[in-house]
Amino acid sequence: MNNYPKIGIRPIIDGRWGGIRESLEETTMNMAKAVAQLFEQELKYLDGTRVSCVIADTCIGGVKEAADCQEKFDREQVGVSLSVTPCWCYGSETMDMDPLRPKAIWGFNGTERPGAVYLAATVAAHNQKGLPVFSIYGHDVQDLGDTSIPDDVREKLLAFAKAGLAVAFLRGKSYLSIGSVSMGIVGSIVNAEFFQEYLGMRNEYVDSTEVLRRIQLGIYDEQEFERAIAWTKEHCQEGEDFNQTHKVKSRQEKDEDWEFVVKMTMIIRDLMQGNPKLAEMGHAEEAMGHHAYISGFQGQRQWTDFLPNGDFSEAMLTSSFDWNGIRAPYMVATENDSLNGVSMAFNHLLTNTAQIFADVRTYWSPTAVERVSGWQPEGRAKDGFIHLINSGAATLDGSGRQSKDGQAAIKPYWEISQQEVQDCLDATTWYPANRDYFRGGGYSSNFLSKGGMPVTMCRVNLIKGLGPSLQLAEGWTIDLPDEVHQLLNDRTDKTWPTTWFVPRTMGQGAFRDVYSVMANWGSNHGAISYGHIGADLITMASILRIPVCMHNVAEDKIFRPATWAAYGMDSEGSDYRACQAFGPLYR
């Protein structure tokens, strides 16, 4: 998974020798180098290493140099292409013609040479040839040779690069279904055409019994298991058993469940990404894994009706730590909801942080809260809030026990301290699973997310006759008075993790108020990421040709390919029309 795509930078130049090209060589190449330095300083891959840039060997003044650059980019595994120029150049001769690489052009805003003219001419060429390109042009005039990158240009360069790298990373990866359809949830009816045509991904499938087979035949690292179960006993505090007396398991049965769910966790990870230790044990095929960046575990009901549930496995895998220490989180979808798994992946690729998988369960109006608890909501909660809660399978990072600038946060794993890991573990209680839901038992995580975190909830949905669409809502986690939280939370299931969420409202449409957000949400699930990343999600969706049906991002923050403007003056309508016209990226 660490074979990351690179950003290719194409310095474009006026090809006329004899006075013009020579005068611009250094300036043009320095422009490319300045952008490469920006990317390498500001952007990181999923493993925390700095993003790698590749610059064309020469400035590109014509088709031969463009072809040479293309060959280099192919060799160097470039997944994203940025052209930069301070001057007029020959548009259709120098443009990037690769149909799959996300691409952008930064045309320098200067008066000595017409970089803006090249930008406009080449954007027109891209539009006419059906090769969408992002147009980047600074607000203020700069002097020729100025190597600084203005803030507005910097913002667009980084937005494009983050979204482009996310798209490039997905290509060729797999979604692994462990099991099949869970309780009729449509997201678990995995649509292979969506993954292939829109994301460039493969679909892999194993029956849930593969997990059971590996447990029974010992196809897992026994030494790791001994270390894992010891760590789990020390750090995962077991809570009270709230089951009816006749459904309470014995101590021996509960201990056996702990061993079972730890083995499940190791095996699901091995199924996704392989484990060379298994080859040493004589299991060469199992050692390879399925090259899966995302997976989903069916669980309910055929599995959970007689075996321990997947909550521990899903919660631990999606966290940024386990018995092996601090590490990158895995993207594992509860109930094999592949569309929410994709939504988690979008968020993860844009932030490098662990993702909360949750039911979008309940809208609590101020009136209902006061009726039930006697408390009148105030502050961010004054107009109501949404209860995000699922069956105990949410990342432990979601407890908000990490901090940034003194505030609750969810951080990239390389920024997390050992104390923050311990704080997340201490904030989590593992309750014996509710055996009305999960007849086979198991353990469900319970925590309460700290308030004050800026978060973005998103979801990809598939619509008959339309295809995929993306919806998102930026907002904040909130704190409730302890007694109010207890009263409201216990009405659902007190063994599950809770996040109280307030979206930013806009007084109209789907964001008229908090109730409208809940009423317009397109599924029972959502993927919740730390940070307000709605603009980045919109940029990424436009590259994938997935229209955005619902968002609360300010208009001036939205960045889509230039050709979208040709499809009408209303930005959301033009988004739909452009995505329909261009069709899936990989079809």
Coordinates of C-alpha atoms in Angstrom, one line a residue:
M1 CA 0.0 0.0 0.0
N2 CA 3.0 2.3 0.2
N3 CA 3.7 2.5 -3.5
Y4 CA 2.4 6.0 -3.6
P5 CA 1.7 8.1 -6.7
K6 CA 3.9 11.1 -7.3
I7 CA 3.1 14.7 -8.4
G8 CA 4.5 15.5 -11.8
I9 CA 5.3 19.2 -12.6
R10 CA 5.5 20.4 -16.1
P11 CA 7.4 23.7 -16.7
I12 CA 5.8 25.1 -19.9
I13 CA 7.8 27.7 -21.9
D14 CA 7.5 29.7 -25.1
G15 CA 9.4 27.5 -27.6
R16 CA 10.8 30.3 -29.8
W17 CA 14.6 30.2 -29.6
G18 CA 16.7 33.2 -30.5
G19 CA 16.0 35.4 -27.5
I20 CA 12.6 34.5 -26.0
R21 CA 13.1 30.9 -24.7
E22 CA 16.6 31.5 -23.4
S23 CA 15.4 34.5 -21.4
L24 CA 12.7 32.4 -19.7
E25 CA 14.4 29.0 -19.0
E26 CA 15.6 29.8 -15.5
T27 CA 12.4 31.7 -14.5
T28 CA 10.1 28.8 -15.7
M29 CA 12.1 26.0 -14.1
N30 CA 12.3 28.0 -10.8
M31 CA 8.6 28.3 -10.8
A32 CA 8.3 24.5 -11.1
K33 CA 10.9 24.0 -8.3
A34 CA 9.0 26.4 -6.0
V35 CA 5.8 24.4 -6.4
A36 CA 7.6 21.1 -5.8
Q37 CA 9.1 22.6 -2.6
L38 CA 5.6 23.7 -1.5
F39 CA 4.1 20.2 -2.1
E40 CA 7.0 18.4 -0.4
Q41 CA 6.8 20.7 2.6
E42 CA 3.1 20.7 3.1
L43 CA 1.8 17.3 1.9
K44 CA 2.3 13.8 3.3
Y45 CA 1.3 10.3 2.2
L46 CA -0.7 8.0 4.4
D47 CA 2.4 6.7 6.1
G48 CA 3.6 10.2 7.1
T49 CA 6.4 10.4 4.5
R50 CA 6.6 13.5 2.4
V51 CA 4.9 13.7 -1.0
S52 CA 7.3 13.1 -3.8
C53 CA 7.4 15.4 -6.9
V54 CA 8.9 14.7 -10.3
I55 CA 9.8 17.7 -12.6
A56 CA 10.2 17.3 -16.3
D57 CA 13.9 17.1 -17.4
T58 CA 13.5 20.2 -19.5
C59 CA 11.1 23.0 -20.0
I60 CA 8.4 22.0 -22.4
G61 CA 8.2 24.3 -25.5
G62 CA 6.6 21.8 -28.0
V63 CA 5.2 18.4 -28.6
K64 CA 8.6 16.5 -28.5
E65 CA 9.3 17.8 -25.0
A66 CA 5.8 17.1 -24.0
A67 CA 6.2 13.5 -25.1
D68 CA 9.5 13.2 -23.3
C69 CA 7.8 14.4 -20.1
Q70 CA 5.0 11.9 -20.6
E71 CA 7.5 9.1 -20.8
K72 CA 9.3 10.2 -17.7
F73 CA 6.0 10.5 -15.8
D74 CA 5.0 7.0 -16.8
R75 CA 8.3 5.6 -15.6
E76 CA 8.2 7.5 -12.3
Q77 CA 4.6 6.5 -11.5
V78 CA 3.3 10.0 -11.6
G79 CA -0.4 10.1 -10.7
V80 CA -1.1 13.9 -10.7
S81 CA 0.0 16.5 -13.3
L82 CA 0.5 20.2 -12.8
S83 CA 1.7 22.5 -15.6
V84 CA 3.2 25.9 -14.6
T85 CA 4.2 28.8 -16.8
P86 CA 5.0 32.5 -16.5
C87 CA 4.5 33.2 -20.2
W88 CA 2.7 32.5 -23.5
C89 CA 3.3 29.0 -24.9
Y90 CA 1.8 26.9 -27.6
G91 CA -1.3 25.4 -25.9
S92 CA -2.3 22.2 -27.7
E93 CA 1.4 21.4 -28.4
T94 CA 2.4 21.5 -24.8
M95 CA -0.7 20.4 -22.8
D96 CA -0.9 17.1 -20.9
M97 CA -3.0 14.7 -23.0
D98 CA -3.2 11.8 -20.5
P99 CA -6.9 11.1 -20.0
L100 CA -6.6 9.6 -16.5
R101 CA -4.2 11.8 -14.6
P102 CA -5.9 14.7 -12.7
K103 CA -4.4 17.8 -14.1
A104 CA -4.1 21.6 -13.4
I105 CA -2.4 24.6 -14.9
W106 CA -0.9 27.5 -12.9
G107 CA -0.6 30.5 -15.2
F108 CA 1.5 33.2 -13.6
N109 CA -0.3 36.6 -13.2
G110 CA 2.4 38.9 -14.6
T111 CA 2.6 41.7 -17.1
E112 CA 6.1 41.1 -18.6
R113 CA 4.9 37.9 -20.3
P114 CA 1.3 36.8 -20.8
G115 CA 1.1 33.7 -18.6
A116 CA -2.7 34.3 -18.3
V117 CA -3.1 34.1 -22.0
Y118 CA -1.5 30.6 -22.1
L119 CA -3.7 29.6 -19.2
A120 CA -6.9 30.7 -21.0
A121 CA -5.9 29.3 -24.3
T122 CA -4.9 25.9 -22.9
V123 CA -7.9 25.6 -20.7
A124 CA -9.9 26.1 -23.8
A125 CA -8.0 23.3 -25.5
H126 CA -8.6 21.0 -22.6
N127 CA -12.3 21.8 -22.6
Q128 CA -12.6 21.2 -26.4
K129 CA -10.8 17.9 -26.2
G130 CA -12.7 16.7 -23.2
L131 CA -9.8 16.7 -20.8
P132 CA -11.0 18.6 -17.6
V133 CA -8.3 20.7 -16.1
F134 CA -8.2 23.0 -13.0
S135 CA -7.3 26.6 -13.7
I136 CA -5.1 28.4 -11.2
Y137 CA -4.5 32.1 -11.6
G138 CA -3.3 34.5 -8.9
H139 CA -5.5 37.5 -7.8
D140 CA -2.6 40.0 -7.8
V141 CA 0.0 40.8 -10.4
Q142 CA 3.5 39.6 -9.6
D143 CA 6.9 40.6 -11.1
L144 CA 8.5 38.2 -13.5
G145 CA 11.0 36.2 -11.7
D146 CA 9.2 36.4 -8.3
T147 CA 9.4 32.9 -7.0
S148 CA 7.0 33.4 -4.1
I149 CA 3.6 31.7 -4.3
P150 CA 0.7 34.0 -3.3
D151 CA -1.7 32.7 -0.6
D152 CA -4.6 32.3 -3.0
V153 CA -2.6 30.3 -5.5
R154 CA -1.1 28.3 -2.7
E155 CA -4.5 27.3 -1.5
K156 CA -5.6 26.1 -4.9
L157 CA -2.4 24.3 -5.6
L158 CA -2.7 22.3 -2.3
A159 CA -6.4 21.7 -2.8
F160 CA -5.8 20.3 -6.3
A161 CA -2.8 18.2 -5.2
K162 CA -4.5 16.6 -2.2
A163 CA -7.6 15.7 -4.2
G164 CA -5.6 14.5 -7.2
L165 CA -3.3 12.3 -5.1
A166 CA -6.4 10.8 -3.4
V167 CA -7.9 9.8 -6.7
A168 CA -4.6 8.5 -8.0
F169 CA -4.0 6.4 -4.9
L170 CA -7.4 4.6 -5.2
R171 CA -6.7 3.4 -8.7
G172 CA -5.8 -0.3 -8.7
K173 CA -6.6 -0.9 -5.1
S174 CA -9.3 -3.3 -3.9
Y175 CA -12.4 -3.3 -1.8
L176 CA -12.7 -6.6 0.0
S177 CA -16.1 -7.9 1.0
I178 CA -15.9 -10.3 3.9
G179 CA -19.3 -11.9 3.7
S180 CA -22.2 -10.4 1.7
V181 CA -25.4 -8.5 2.3
S182 CA -26.0 -7.4 5.9
M183 CA -29.6 -7.0 7.0
G184 CA -30.7 -5.7 3.6
I185 CA -28.5 -2.6 3.8
V186 CA -28.1 -1.6 0.2
G187 CA -24.6 -0.3 0.6
S188 CA -23.6 -3.9 1.3
I189 CA -25.0 -5.0 -2.1
V190 CA -21.6 -4.1 -3.5
N191 CA -21.8 -2.5 -6.9
A192 CA -18.7 -3.5 -8.9
E193 CA -19.4 -1.2 -11.8
F194 CA -19.2 1.8 -9.4
F195 CA -15.8 0.7 -8.0
Q196 CA -14.4 -0.1 -11.4
E197 CA -15.7 2.9 -13.5
Y198 CA -15.6 5.7 -10.9
L199 CA -12.8 4.7 -8.6
G200 CA -10.6 2.5 -10.8
M201 CA -10.7 -0.2 -8.0
R202 CA -11.1 -3.9 -8.0
N203 CA -13.6 -5.9 -6.0
E204 CA -12.5 -8.9 -4.0
Y205 CA -14.8 -11.3 -2.1
V206 CA -14.4 -13.9 0.6
D207 CA -17.1 -15.7 2.5
S208 CA -17.2 -15.0 6.3
T209 CA -16.3 -18.6 6.9
E210 CA -12.8 -17.8 5.7
V211 CA -12.3 -16.0 9.1
L212 CA -13.6 -19.0 10.9
R213 CA -11.5 -21.3 8.9
R214 CA -8.3 -19.4 9.7
I215 CA -9.2 -19.4 13.4
Q216 CA -9.9 -23.1 13.5
L217 CA -6.9 -24.1 11.5
G218 CA -4.5 -21.7 13.2
I219 CA -3.7 -19.6 10.1
Y220 CA -2.6 -16.6 12.0
D221 CA 0.6 -15.5 13.8
E222 CA 0.5 -17.3 17.1
Q223 CA 3.3 -15.2 18.6
E224 CA 1.5 -12.0 17.7
F225 CA -1.7 -13.4 19.1
E226 CA -0.1 -14.0 22.5
R227 CA 1.2 -10.4 22.5
A228 CA -2.2 -9.1 21.3
I229 CA -4.3 -10.9 23.9
A230 CA -2.0 -9.8 26.7
W231 CA -2.2 -6.2 25.5
T232 CA -6.0 -6.4 25.2
K233 CA -6.4 -7.7 28.7
E234 CA -4.2 -4.9 30.1
H235 CA -5.6 -2.0 28.1
C236 CA -9.2 -2.8 27.1
Q237 CA -11.4 -2.4 30.2
E238 CA -14.4 -4.7 30.2
G239 CA -17.7 -3.1 31.4
E240 CA -20.8 -4.3 33.1
D241 CA -22.9 -7.0 31.4
F242 CA -26.4 -5.4 30.8
N243 CA -27.9 -8.5 29.2
Q244 CA -30.8 -10.3 30.6
T245 CA -29.7 -12.8 33.3
H246 CA -30.4 -15.9 31.1
K247 CA -28.3 -14.4 28.3
V248 CA -25.2 -13.5 30.4
K249 CA -22.2 -15.6 29.4
S250 CA -20.0 -17.3 31.9
R251 CA -16.5 -15.9 32.7
Q252 CA -15.0 -18.7 30.7
E253 CA -17.2 -17.9 27.7
K254 CA -16.4 -14.2 27.9
D255 CA -12.6 -15.0 28.0
E256 CA -13.0 -17.2 25.0
D257 CA -14.9 -14.4 23.2
W258 CA -11.9 -12.1 23.9
E259 CA -9.5 -14.5 22.3
F260 CA -11.9 -15.0 19.4
V261 CA -12.3 -11.3 18.6
V262 CA -8.6 -10.6 18.8
K263 CA -7.9 -13.4 16.3
M264 CA -10.6 -12.0 14.1
T265 CA -8.9 -8.6 14.1
M266 CA -5.6 -10.1 13.0
I267 CA -7.2 -12.2 10.3
I268 CA -9.3 -9.4 8.8
R269 CA -6.1 -7.3 8.6
D270 CA -4.2 -10.2 7.0
L271 CA -7.1 -10.7 4.5
M272 CA -6.8 -7.1 3.5
Q273 CA -3.1 -6.6 3.1
G274 CA -1.4 -9.9 3.7
N275 CA 1.2 -11.0 6.2
P276 CA 4.6 -12.5 5.3
K277 CA 4.6 -14.4 8.6
L278 CA 1.9 -16.7 7.1
A279 CA 4.3 -17.7 4.3
E280 CA 6.9 -18.8 6.8
M281 CA 4.2 -21.0 8.3
G282 CA 3.5 -22.6 5.0
H283 CA 0.5 -20.6 4.0
A284 CA 1.8 -18.8 0.9
E285 CA -1.6 -18.0 -0.6
E286 CA -3.0 -16.5 2.5
A287 CA 0.1 -14.5 3.1
M288 CA -0.5 -12.4 0.0
G289 CA -3.8 -10.8 1.1
H290 CA -6.2 -9.0 -1.3
H291 CA -4.4 -5.7 -1.9
A292 CA -7.4 -4.1 -0.1
Y293 CA -7.3 -0.5 1.0
I294 CA -10.9 -0.8 2.1
S295 CA -12.9 -3.8 3.4
G296 CA -16.3 -4.5 4.9
F297 CA -17.4 -7.1 7.3
Q298 CA -21.0 -8.4 6.9
G299 CA -21.4 -9.6 10.5
Q300 CA -25.1 -9.4 10.9
R301 CA -26.9 -11.6 10.9
Q302 CA -25.6 -15.0 9.7
W303 CA -22.3 -14.5 11.7
T304 CA -23.5 -12.6 14.7
D305 CA -26.4 -15.0 15.4
F306 CA -24.0 -17.6 16.7
L307 CA -20.5 -16.1 16.8
P308 CA -18.9 -13.0 18.5
N309 CA -19.6 -9.8 16.6
G310 CA -17.1 -7.7 14.7
D311 CA -17.3 -4.6 16.8
F312 CA -13.9 -5.1 18.5
S313 CA -12.2 -5.9 15.2
E314 CA -13.8 -3.0 13.3
A315 CA -13.1 -0.5 16.1
M316 CA -9.5 -1.5 16.6
L317 CA -8.6 -1.8 12.9
T318 CA -10.0 1.7 12.2
S319 CA -8.0 3.1 15.2
S320 CA -4.5 4.5 14.9
F321 CA -3.0 2.0 17.3
D322 CA -3.1 -1.5 18.6
W323 CA -0.8 -4.1 20.3
N324 CA 1.8 -3.4 17.6
G325 CA 1.9 0.3 18.6
I326 CA 0.9 3.5 16.8
R327 CA 0.2 2.9 13.1
A328 CA -2.0 4.0 10.2
P329 CA -5.7 3.2 10.6
Y330 CA -7.4 0.7 8.3
M331 CA -10.6 1.5 6.5
V332 CA -13.1 -1.2 7.5
A333 CA -16.9 -0.7 7.0
T334 CA -19.3 -2.0 9.5
E335 CA -22.1 -4.2 8.0
N336 CA -20.1 -4.3 4.7
D337 CA -21.5 -0.9 3.8
S338 CA -19.2 -0.4 0.9
L339 CA -20.5 3.1 0.1
N340 CA -19.7 4.2 3.6
G341 CA -16.4 2.5 3.4
V342 CA -15.6 4.6 0.3
S343 CA -16.8 7.7 2.2
M344 CA -14.4 6.9 5.0
A345 CA -11.6 6.4 2.4
F346 CA -12.2 9.8 0.8
N347 CA -11.9 11.4 4.2
H348 CA -8.9 9.4 5.2
L349 CA -7.0 10.2 2.0
L350 CA -7.6 13.9 2.4
T351 CA -6.7 14.1 6.1
N352 CA -4.5 11.1 6.9
T353 CA -6.7 10.6 10.1
A354 CA -8.8 7.8 11.4
Q355 CA -12.5 7.9 10.5
I356 CA -15.7 7.5 12.6
F357 CA -18.3 5.1 11.1
A358 CA -21.7 5.8 12.6
D359 CA -25.4 5.5 12.2
V360 CA -27.0 8.9 11.6
R361 CA -29.5 7.9 14.2
T362 CA -31.6 10.6 15.8
Y363 CA -32.4 14.3 15.4
W364 CA -33.1 15.8 18.9
S365 CA -35.0 19.0 18.7
P366 CA -34.7 21.6 21.5
T367 CA -38.3 20.8 22.4
A368 CA -37.8 17.1 22.6
V369 CA -34.6 17.5 24.6
E370 CA -36.3 19.7 27.2
R371 CA -39.3 17.4 27.4
V372 CA -37.1 14.3 28.1
S373 CA -34.4 15.9 30.3
G374 CA -35.7 19.2 31.5
W375 CA -32.7 21.0 30.0
Q376 CA -33.1 23.8 27.5
P377 CA -30.3 23.4 24.8
E378 CA -27.9 26.3 24.5
G379 CA -24.8 27.4 22.6
R380 CA -24.2 25.3 19.5
A381 CA -26.9 22.9 20.7
K382 CA -29.6 25.5 20.9
D383 CA -31.3 24.5 17.6
G384 CA -31.0 20.8 18.1
F385 CA -28.4 18.2 17.3
I386 CA -27.9 14.8 15.7
H387 CA -27.0 11.6 17.6
L388 CA -24.3 9.7 15.7
I389 CA -24.1 6.2 17.2
N390 CA -23.4 2.8 15.9
S391 CA -23.1 -0.7 17.3
G392 CA -19.7 -0.3 19.0
A393 CA -17.5 -0.4 16.0
A394 CA -16.2 3.2 15.8
T395 CA -12.5 4.1 15.8
L396 CA -11.2 4.8 19.3
D397 CA -9.6 8.0 17.9
G398 CA -13.2 9.3 17.8
S399 CA -13.2 9.7 21.5
G400 CA -11.4 13.0 20.9
R401 CA -8.8 12.3 23.6
Q402 CA -6.0 13.5 21.2
S403 CA -5.3 17.3 21.2
K404 CA -4.2 20.0 18.9
D405 CA -3.4 23.5 20.1
G406 CA -5.0 22.5 23.4
Q407 CA -8.3 21.4 21.8
A408 CA -9.8 17.9 21.2
A409 CA -8.7 16.5 17.9
I410 CA -8.2 13.4 15.8
K411 CA -4.6 13.5 14.4
P412 CA -2.5 11.7 11.8
Y413 CA -1.0 8.7 13.5
W414 CA 2.6 10.1 13.4
E415 CA 1.5 13.0 15.5
I416 CA -0.2 10.9 18.2
S417 CA 1.7 10.4 21.5
Q418 CA 1.7 7.3 23.7
Q419 CA -0.2 9.3 26.3
E420 CA -2.9 10.1 23.8
V421 CA -3.2 6.5 22.9
Q422 CA -3.6 5.6 26.6
D423 CA -6.2 8.4 27.0
C424 CA -8.3 7.0 24.1
L425 CA -8.1 3.5 25.6
D426 CA -9.0 4.8 29.1
A427 CA -12.0 6.7 27.6
T428 CA -13.3 3.4 26.1
T429 CA -15.2 0.7 27.9
W430 CA -15.8 -2.7 26.2
Y431 CA -19.2 -3.9 27.1
P432 CA -20.4 -7.5 26.5
A433 CA -22.4 -7.2 23.4
N434 CA -26.2 -6.8 23.5
R435 CA -27.3 -10.4 22.9
D436 CA -30.7 -9.2 21.7
Y437 CA -28.9 -7.8 18.7
F438 CA -25.8 -10.1 18.8
R439 CA -26.9 -13.6 19.9
G440 CA -23.3 -14.8 19.5
G441 CA -21.9 -12.3 22.0
G442 CA -18.7 -10.4 21.6
Y443 CA -17.7 -6.9 22.8
S444 CA -18.9 -3.4 21.8
S445 CA -16.8 -0.2 22.4
N446 CA -18.4 2.6 24.3
F447 CA -17.1 6.1 24.5
L448 CA -18.4 9.7 24.3
S449 CA -16.7 12.0 21.8
K450 CA -15.4 15.2 23.2
G451 CA -17.2 18.4 22.1
G452 CA -15.6 21.2 20.2
M453 CA -14.1 19.2 17.3
P454 CA -14.6 20.6 13.8
V455 CA -15.8 17.6 11.8
T456 CA -17.2 16.8 8.3
M457 CA -19.7 14.0 7.8
C458 CA -20.0 12.6 4.2
R459 CA -21.7 9.9 2.3
V460 CA -21.6 8.5 -1.2
N461 CA -25.0 7.2 -2.4
L462 CA -26.0 5.4 -5.6
I463 CA -29.1 6.7 -7.4
K464 CA -30.9 4.7 -10.1
G465 CA -30.6 6.6 -13.4
L466 CA -28.0 9.0 -12.0
G467 CA -25.2 7.0 -10.6
P468 CA -23.2 8.1 -7.5
S469 CA -23.7 11.4 -5.7
L470 CA -21.9 12.8 -2.7
Q471 CA -23.4 14.6 0.2
L472 CA -21.5 16.3 3.1
A473 CA -22.1 18.4 6.1
E474 CA -19.5 20.4 8.0
G475 CA -20.1 21.0 11.7
W476 CA -18.9 20.4 15.2
T477 CA -19.1 17.8 17.9
I478 CA -20.7 19.1 21.1
D479 CA -20.8 18.4 24.8
L480 CA -24.0 17.9 26.7
P481 CA -24.5 18.1 30.5
D482 CA -23.6 14.7 31.9
E483 CA -27.1 13.9 33.1
V484 CA -28.6 15.0 29.8
H485 CA -26.2 12.8 27.8
Q486 CA -27.0 9.9 30.1
L487 CA -30.8 10.3 29.7
L488 CA -30.6 10.7 25.9
N489 CA -27.9 8.1 25.3
D490 CA -29.6 5.3 27.4
R491 CA -32.7 5.6 25.2
T492 CA -30.7 4.0 22.4
D493 CA -28.0 1.6 23.6
K494 CA -25.6 2.5 26.4
T495 CA -23.0 0.0 25.3
W496 CA -22.3 1.9 22.1
P497 CA -20.1 5.0 21.3
T498 CA -21.8 8.3 20.9
T499 CA -20.9 11.5 19.0
W500 CA -23.3 14.5 19.4
F501 CA -23.1 16.5 16.1
V502 CA -24.3 19.9 15.1
P503 CA -24.0 20.8 11.4
R504 CA -23.5 24.4 10.2
T505 CA -26.8 25.6 9.0
M506 CA -27.4 28.1 6.2
G507 CA -31.1 29.0 6.6
Q508 CA -32.2 27.4 3.3
G509 CA -32.5 24.1 1.5
A510 CA -31.0 21.0 3.0
F511 CA -29.2 23.2 5.5
R512 CA -32.2 25.4 6.5
D513 CA -31.9 23.9 10.0
V514 CA -30.5 20.9 11.8
Y515 CA -33.7 18.9 11.2
S516 CA -33.4 19.5 7.5
V517 CA -29.9 18.0 7.4
M518 CA -31.1 14.9 9.1
A519 CA -34.2 14.7 6.9
N520 CA -32.1 15.0 3.7
W521 CA -29.4 12.6 4.6
G522 CA -29.4 9.8 2.0
S523 CA -28.6 6.8 4.1
N524 CA -28.6 5.3 7.6
H525 CA -24.8 5.7 7.8
G526 CA -22.2 8.5 7.6
A527 CA -18.4 8.8 7.6
I528 CA -17.2 11.5 10.0
S529 CA -13.8 13.1 9.7
Y530 CA -11.9 15.5 11.8
G531 CA -11.7 19.0 10.2
H532 CA -13.8 21.0 7.8
I533 CA -12.8 19.3 4.6
G534 CA -15.9 19.8 2.6
A535 CA -14.2 21.9 -0.1
D536 CA -11.5 19.2 -0.6
L537 CA -14.2 16.6 -0.9
I538 CA -16.0 18.6 -3.6
T539 CA -12.7 19.0 -5.5
M540 CA -12.0 15.3 -5.3
A541 CA -15.6 14.4 -6.3
S542 CA -15.3 16.6 -9.4
I543 CA -12.2 14.7 -10.5
L544 CA -14.1 11.4 -10.1
R545 CA -17.2 12.9 -11.9
I546 CA -19.3 12.4 -8.8
P547 CA -21.8 15.3 -8.4
V548 CA -22.4 16.8 -5.0
C549 CA -26.0 16.9 -4.1
M550 CA -25.8 18.5 -0.6
H551 CA -23.1 20.6 1.1
N552 CA -22.7 23.6 3.3
V553 CA -19.4 24.9 1.9
A554 CA -19.0 28.6 1.1
E555 CA -19.2 29.3 -2.6
D556 CA -15.7 31.0 -2.7
K557 CA -14.1 27.8 -1.3
I558 CA -15.4 25.5 -4.1
F559 CA -12.7 24.5 -6.6
R560 CA -13.7 22.4 -9.7
P561 CA -12.3 22.0 -13.2
A562 CA -12.6 25.1 -15.3
T563 CA -14.9 23.5 -17.9
W564 CA -17.6 23.1 -15.2
A565 CA -18.3 26.8 -15.8
A566 CA -19.5 26.0 -19.3
Y567 CA -22.4 24.0 -18.0
G568 CA -24.3 26.9 -16.4
M569 CA -24.1 29.7 -13.9
D570 CA -25.6 27.7 -10.9
S571 CA -22.6 25.8 -9.6
E572 CA -24.5 22.7 -8.3
G573 CA -26.5 22.4 -11.5
S574 CA -23.4 22.8 -13.6
D575 CA -21.7 20.1 -11.5
Y576 CA -24.4 17.6 -12.3
R577 CA -24.4 18.5 -16.0
A578 CA -20.6 18.3 -16.3
C579 CA -20.4 15.0 -14.5
Q580 CA -23.1 13.5 -16.7
A581 CA -21.4 14.8 -19.9
F582 CA -18.0 13.5 -19.1
G583 CA -19.1 10.3 -17.4
P584 CA -17.1 8.0 -15.1
L585 CA -13.3 8.7 -15.1
Y586 CA -12.4 5.0 -15.9
R587 CA -15.2 4.0 -18.3

